[in-house]
Amino acid sequence: MRQIIFIAHILLLLSCNQKKVDKNVEGEKVLQLSKEWSQAAAAGDVEKIISYWADDAVVISAGDPVLNGKQAIRKMVEESYKMPGFRISWQPQSVVVSESGDMAYLMENSQISYTDSTGKPITINNKAVSIWRKQADGSWKNAVDISTPETAPKN
């Protein structure tokens, strides 16, 4: 019986020594990263854009095949910036951080603009969810990006 009580005390002490995660601080970090990422996208800096994704990231966009990994995502990013008039930006709306502080998700609004083959400007407004995962070095990387148009493209 003493052994059980001793083990219970040890477990209690160990659980009390775990560092509490400040979810507000971690959430602000992820929000700031999303804003910086949007600025890099507005500037068209492909290397900087790619750096925000985890190596095993997944991108899911309505009507497109699922992209798995940085190589597939890089190709999509490079092809996008070849489109006439291509621009993308987003604004994070809210963030939720897990109790353990190693995962977070953002709700975002995004806009994609380009010029179609007739020269008409097209703008697509999207609703998006991005899932972020804390890396071993403490940095945050986007692990899953999901977006879907709010409505049909506006001409």
PDB file of C-alpha atoms in Angstrom:
ATOM      1  CA  MET A   1       0.000   0.000   0.000  1.00  0.00           C
ATOM      2  CA  ARG A   2       2.839   2.398   0.805  1.00  0.00           C
ATOM      3  CA  GLN A   3       4.288   1.822  -2.640  1.00  0.00           C
ATOM      4  CA  ILE A   4       1.016   2.848  -4.293  1.00  0.00           C
ATOM      5  CA  ILE A   5       0.820   6.013  -2.175  1.00  0.00           C
ATOM      6  CA  PHE A   6       4.480   6.773  -2.919  1.00  0.00           C
ATOM      7  CA  ILE A   7       3.946   6.326  -6.671  1.00  0.00           C
ATOM      8  CA  ALA A   8       0.793   8.480  -6.545  1.00  0.00           C
ATOM      9  CA  HIS A   9       2.764  11.248  -4.797  1.00  0.00           C
ATOM     10  CA  ILE A  10       5.527  11.066  -7.396  1.00  0.00           C
ATOM     11  CA  LEU A  11       3.018  11.275 -10.235  1.00  0.00           C
ATOM     12  CA  LEU A  12       1.294  14.213  -8.563  1.00  0.00           C
ATOM     13  CA  LEU A  13       4.602  16.035  -8.135  1.00  0.00           C
ATOM     14  CA  LEU A  14       5.573  15.388 -11.745  1.00  0.00           C
ATOM     15  CA  SER A  15       2.248  16.669 -13.039  1.00  0.00           C
ATOM     16  CA  CYS A  16       2.581  19.831 -10.930  1.00  0.00           C
ATOM     17  CA  ASN A  17       6.029  20.500 -12.376  1.00  0.00           C
ATOM     18  CA  GLN A  18       4.779  20.625 -15.949  1.00  0.00           C
ATOM     19  CA  LYS A  19       5.001  24.118 -17.336  1.00  0.00           C
ATOM     20  CA  LYS A  20       1.628  25.695 -18.057  1.00  0.00           C
ATOM     21  CA  VAL A  21       1.148  26.862 -21.619  1.00  0.00           C
ATOM     22  CA  ASP A  22       0.129  30.489 -22.080  1.00  0.00           C
ATOM     23  CA  LYS A  23      -2.420  29.938 -24.846  1.00  0.00           C
ATOM     24  CA  ASN A  24      -2.845  33.698 -25.373  1.00  0.00           C
ATOM     25  CA  VAL A  25       0.878  34.183 -26.019  1.00  0.00           C
ATOM     26  CA  GLU A  26       1.038  31.172 -28.338  1.00  0.00           C
ATOM     27  CA  GLY A  27      -2.108  32.331 -30.142  1.00  0.00           C
ATOM     28  CA  GLU A  28      -0.599  35.786 -30.708  1.00  0.00           C
ATOM     29  CA  LYS A  29       2.522  34.143 -32.162  1.00  0.00           C
ATOM     30  CA  VAL A  30       0.435  32.175 -34.660  1.00  0.00           C
ATOM     31  CA  LEU A  31      -1.690  35.228 -35.560  1.00  0.00           C
ATOM     32  CA  GLN A  32       1.466  37.271 -36.161  1.00  0.00           C
ATOM     33  CA  LEU A  33       2.997  34.525 -38.296  1.00  0.00           C
ATOM     34  CA  SER A  34      -0.144  34.376 -40.437  1.00  0.00           C
ATOM     35  CA  LYS A  35      -0.024  38.161 -40.952  1.00  0.00           C
ATOM     36  CA  GLU A  36       3.683  38.031 -41.874  1.00  0.00           C
ATOM     37  CA  TRP A  37       2.975  35.135 -44.231  1.00  0.00           C
ATOM     38  CA  SER A  38       0.250  37.136 -45.971  1.00  0.00           C
ATOM     39  CA  GLN A  39       2.710  40.029 -46.416  1.00  0.00           C
ATOM     40  CA  ALA A  40       5.262  37.646 -47.960  1.00  0.00           C
ATOM     41  CA  ALA A  41       2.536  36.348 -50.287  1.00  0.00           C
ATOM     42  CA  ALA A  42       1.613  39.905 -51.293  1.00  0.00           C
ATOM     43  CA  ALA A  43       5.272  40.510 -52.140  1.00  0.00           C
ATOM     44  CA  GLY A  44       5.469  37.277 -54.171  1.00  0.00           C
ATOM     45  CA  ASP A  45       8.493  35.990 -52.245  1.00  0.00           C
ATOM     46  CA  VAL A  46       8.209  32.271 -53.090  1.00  0.00           C
ATOM     47  CA  GLU A  47      11.004  31.095 -50.757  1.00  0.00           C
ATOM     48  CA  LYS A  48       9.574  33.041 -47.831  1.00  0.00           C
ATOM     49  CA  ILE A  49       6.040  31.809 -48.618  1.00  0.00           C
ATOM     50  CA  ILE A  50       7.172  28.171 -48.676  1.00  0.00           C
ATOM     51  CA  SER A  51       9.062  28.565 -45.389  1.00  0.00           C
ATOM     52  CA  TYR A  52       5.820  28.870 -43.390  1.00  0.00           C
ATOM     53  CA  TRP A  53       4.672  25.338 -44.294  1.00  0.00           C
ATOM     54  CA  ALA A  54       5.825  22.217 -42.461  1.00  0.00           C
ATOM     55  CA  ASP A  55       7.675  19.693 -44.629  1.00  0.00           C
ATOM     56  CA  ASP A  56       4.669  17.341 -44.503  1.00  0.00           C
ATOM     57  CA  ALA A  57       2.031  20.058 -44.945  1.00  0.00           C
ATOM     58  CA  VAL A  58      -1.258  19.443 -46.757  1.00  0.00           C
ATOM     59  CA  VAL A  59      -3.197  21.995 -48.827  1.00  0.00           C
ATOM     60  CA  ILE A  60      -6.866  21.392 -49.597  1.00  0.00           C
ATOM     61  CA  SER A  61      -8.612  23.835 -51.943  1.00  0.00           C
ATOM     62  CA  ALA A  62     -12.130  23.420 -53.322  1.00  0.00           C
ATOM     63  CA  GLY A  63     -12.054  21.834 -56.783  1.00  0.00           C
ATOM     64  CA  ASP A  64      -8.322  21.088 -56.731  1.00  0.00           C
ATOM     65  CA  PRO A  65      -6.389  17.916 -55.941  1.00  0.00           C
ATOM     66  CA  VAL A  66      -5.008  17.657 -52.402  1.00  0.00           C
ATOM     67  CA  LEU A  67      -1.377  18.754 -52.251  1.00  0.00           C
ATOM     68  CA  ASN A  68       0.900  16.758 -49.959  1.00  0.00           C
ATOM     69  CA  GLY A  69       4.332  18.047 -48.947  1.00  0.00           C
ATOM     70  CA  LYS A  70       6.418  21.097 -49.712  1.00  0.00           C
ATOM     71  CA  GLN A  71       7.441  19.985 -53.193  1.00  0.00           C
ATOM     72  CA  ALA A  72       3.828  19.828 -54.419  1.00  0.00           C
ATOM     73  CA  ILE A  73       2.976  23.043 -52.579  1.00  0.00           C
ATOM     74  CA  ARG A  74       6.011  24.824 -54.050  1.00  0.00           C
ATOM     75  CA  LYS A  75       4.903  23.877 -57.566  1.00  0.00           C
ATOM     76  CA  MET A  76       1.411  25.267 -56.888  1.00  0.00           C
ATOM     77  CA  VAL A  77       2.835  28.514 -55.484  1.00  0.00           C
ATOM     78  CA  GLU A  78       5.234  28.977 -58.408  1.00  0.00           C
ATOM     79  CA  GLU A  79       2.484  28.276 -60.960  1.00  0.00           C
ATOM     80  CA  SER A  80       0.110  30.683 -59.215  1.00  0.00           C
ATOM     81  CA  TYR A  81       2.557  33.584 -59.482  1.00  0.00           C
ATOM     82  CA  LYS A  82       2.890  32.948 -63.232  1.00  0.00           C
ATOM     83  CA  MET A  83      -0.808  33.793 -63.694  1.00  0.00           C
ATOM     84  CA  PRO A  84      -1.379  37.333 -65.006  1.00  0.00           C
ATOM     85  CA  GLY A  85      -2.432  39.683 -62.214  1.00  0.00           C
ATOM     86  CA  PHE A  86      -2.177  37.019 -59.516  1.00  0.00           C
ATOM     87  CA  ARG A  87      -2.460  38.319 -55.960  1.00  0.00           C
ATOM     88  CA  ILE A  88      -3.355  36.596 -52.699  1.00  0.00           C
ATOM     89  CA  SER A  89      -3.848  37.899 -49.206  1.00  0.00           C
ATOM     90  CA  TRP A  90      -5.618  36.817 -46.047  1.00  0.00           C
ATOM     91  CA  GLN A  91      -6.645  38.110 -42.697  1.00  0.00           C
ATOM     92  CA  PRO A  92      -6.772  35.850 -39.651  1.00  0.00           C
ATOM     93  CA  GLN A  93     -10.072  36.231 -37.801  1.00  0.00           C
ATOM     94  CA  SER A  94      -9.564  34.040 -34.749  1.00  0.00           C
ATOM     95  CA  VAL A  95      -7.158  31.551 -33.226  1.00  0.00           C
ATOM     96  CA  VAL A  96      -7.582  28.579 -30.909  1.00  0.00           C
ATOM     97  CA  VAL A  97      -4.580  26.938 -29.242  1.00  0.00           C
ATOM     98  CA  SER A  98      -4.678  23.406 -27.826  1.00  0.00           C
ATOM     99  CA  GLU A  99      -4.333  22.875 -24.077  1.00  0.00           C
ATOM    100  CA  SER A 100      -0.911  21.318 -24.632  1.00  0.00           C
ATOM    101  CA  GLY A 101       0.184  24.329 -26.693  1.00  0.00           C
ATOM    102  CA  ASP A 102       1.502  22.281 -29.605  1.00  0.00           C
ATOM    103  CA  MET A 103      -1.368  22.753 -32.079  1.00  0.00           C
ATOM    104  CA  ALA A 104      -3.463  25.749 -33.110  1.00  0.00           C
ATOM    105  CA  TYR A 105      -5.982  26.609 -35.756  1.00  0.00           C
ATOM    106  CA  LEU A 106      -6.901  29.892 -37.389  1.00  0.00           C
ATOM    107  CA  MET A 107     -10.133  30.932 -39.066  1.00  0.00           C
ATOM    108  CA  GLU A 108      -9.250  33.259 -41.945  1.00  0.00           C
ATOM    109  CA  ASN A 109     -10.729  35.271 -44.787  1.00  0.00           C
ATOM    110  CA  SER A 110      -8.705  35.317 -47.976  1.00  0.00           C
ATOM    111  CA  GLN A 111      -8.827  36.901 -51.397  1.00  0.00           C
ATOM    112  CA  ILE A 112      -7.311  35.603 -54.609  1.00  0.00           C
ATOM    113  CA  SER A 113      -7.227  37.836 -57.683  1.00  0.00           C
ATOM    114  CA  TYR A 114      -6.029  37.201 -61.211  1.00  0.00           C
ATOM    115  CA  THR A 115      -6.793  38.231 -64.786  1.00  0.00           C
ATOM    116  CA  ASP A 116      -8.666  35.718 -66.936  1.00  0.00           C
ATOM    117  CA  SER A 117      -7.816  34.937 -70.577  1.00  0.00           C
ATOM    118  CA  THR A 118     -10.042  37.803 -71.796  1.00  0.00           C
ATOM    119  CA  GLY A 119      -8.289  40.320 -69.553  1.00  0.00           C
ATOM    120  CA  LYS A 120     -11.103  40.550 -67.019  1.00  0.00           C
ATOM    121  CA  PRO A 121     -10.054  40.747 -63.381  1.00  0.00           C
ATOM    122  CA  ILE A 122     -11.393  37.906 -61.216  1.00  0.00           C
ATOM    123  CA  THR A 123     -11.557  37.997 -57.420  1.00  0.00           C
ATOM    124  CA  ILE A 124     -12.391  34.984 -55.277  1.00  0.00           C
ATOM    125  CA  ASN A 125     -13.174  35.449 -51.598  1.00  0.00           C
ATOM    126  CA  ASN A 126     -12.470  32.377 -49.482  1.00  0.00           C
ATOM    127  CA  LYS A 127     -13.133  31.147 -46.003  1.00  0.00           C
ATOM    128  CA  ALA A 128     -10.189  29.188 -44.682  1.00  0.00           C
ATOM    129  CA  VAL A 129      -8.947  27.132 -41.766  1.00  0.00           C
ATOM    130  CA  SER A 130      -5.248  26.700 -41.225  1.00  0.00           C
ATOM    131  CA  ILE A 131      -3.862  24.254 -38.706  1.00  0.00           C
ATOM    132  CA  TRP A 132      -0.493  25.039 -37.183  1.00  0.00           C
ATOM    133  CA  ARG A 133       1.852  22.662 -35.370  1.00  0.00           C
ATOM    134  CA  LYS A 134       4.627  23.657 -32.991  1.00  0.00           C
ATOM    135  CA  GLN A 135       7.976  22.268 -34.127  1.00  0.00           C
ATOM    136  CA  ALA A 136      10.689  20.704 -31.943  1.00  0.00           C
ATOM    137  CA  ASP A 137      12.589  24.018 -31.954  1.00  0.00           C
ATOM    138  CA  GLY A 138       9.514  25.892 -30.637  1.00  0.00           C
ATOM    139  CA  SER A 139       8.640  27.534 -33.951  1.00  0.00           C
ATOM    140  CA  TRP A 140       5.187  27.226 -35.525  1.00  0.00           C
ATOM    141  CA  LYS A 141       4.596  25.827 -39.037  1.00  0.00           C
ATOM    142  CA  ASN A 142       1.425  25.464 -41.047  1.00  0.00           C
ATOM    143  CA  ALA A 143       0.496  21.781 -41.250  1.00  0.00           C
ATOM    144  CA  VAL A 144      -2.895  21.916 -42.989  1.00  0.00           C
ATOM    145  CA  ASP A 145      -4.443  24.649 -45.130  1.00  0.00           C
ATOM    146  CA  ILE A 146      -8.087  24.299 -46.144  1.00  0.00           C
ATOM    147  CA  SER A 147      -9.999  26.906 -48.154  1.00  0.00           C
ATOM    148  CA  THR A 148     -13.291  27.153 -49.975  1.00  0.00           C
ATOM    149  CA  PRO A 149     -14.884  30.019 -51.919  1.00  0.00           C
ATOM    150  CA  GLU A 150     -17.557  32.060 -50.145  1.00  0.00           C
ATOM    151  CA  THR A 151     -19.452  32.499 -53.401  1.00  0.00           C
ATOM    152  CA  ALA A 152     -18.879  32.289 -57.150  1.00  0.00           C
ATOM    153  CA  PRO A 153     -15.986  34.453 -58.490  1.00  0.00           C
ATOM    154  CA  LYS A 154     -16.847  38.134 -58.915  1.00  0.00           C
ATOM    155  CA  ASN A 155     -16.126  39.726 -62.280  1.00  0.00           C
TER     156      ASN A 155
END
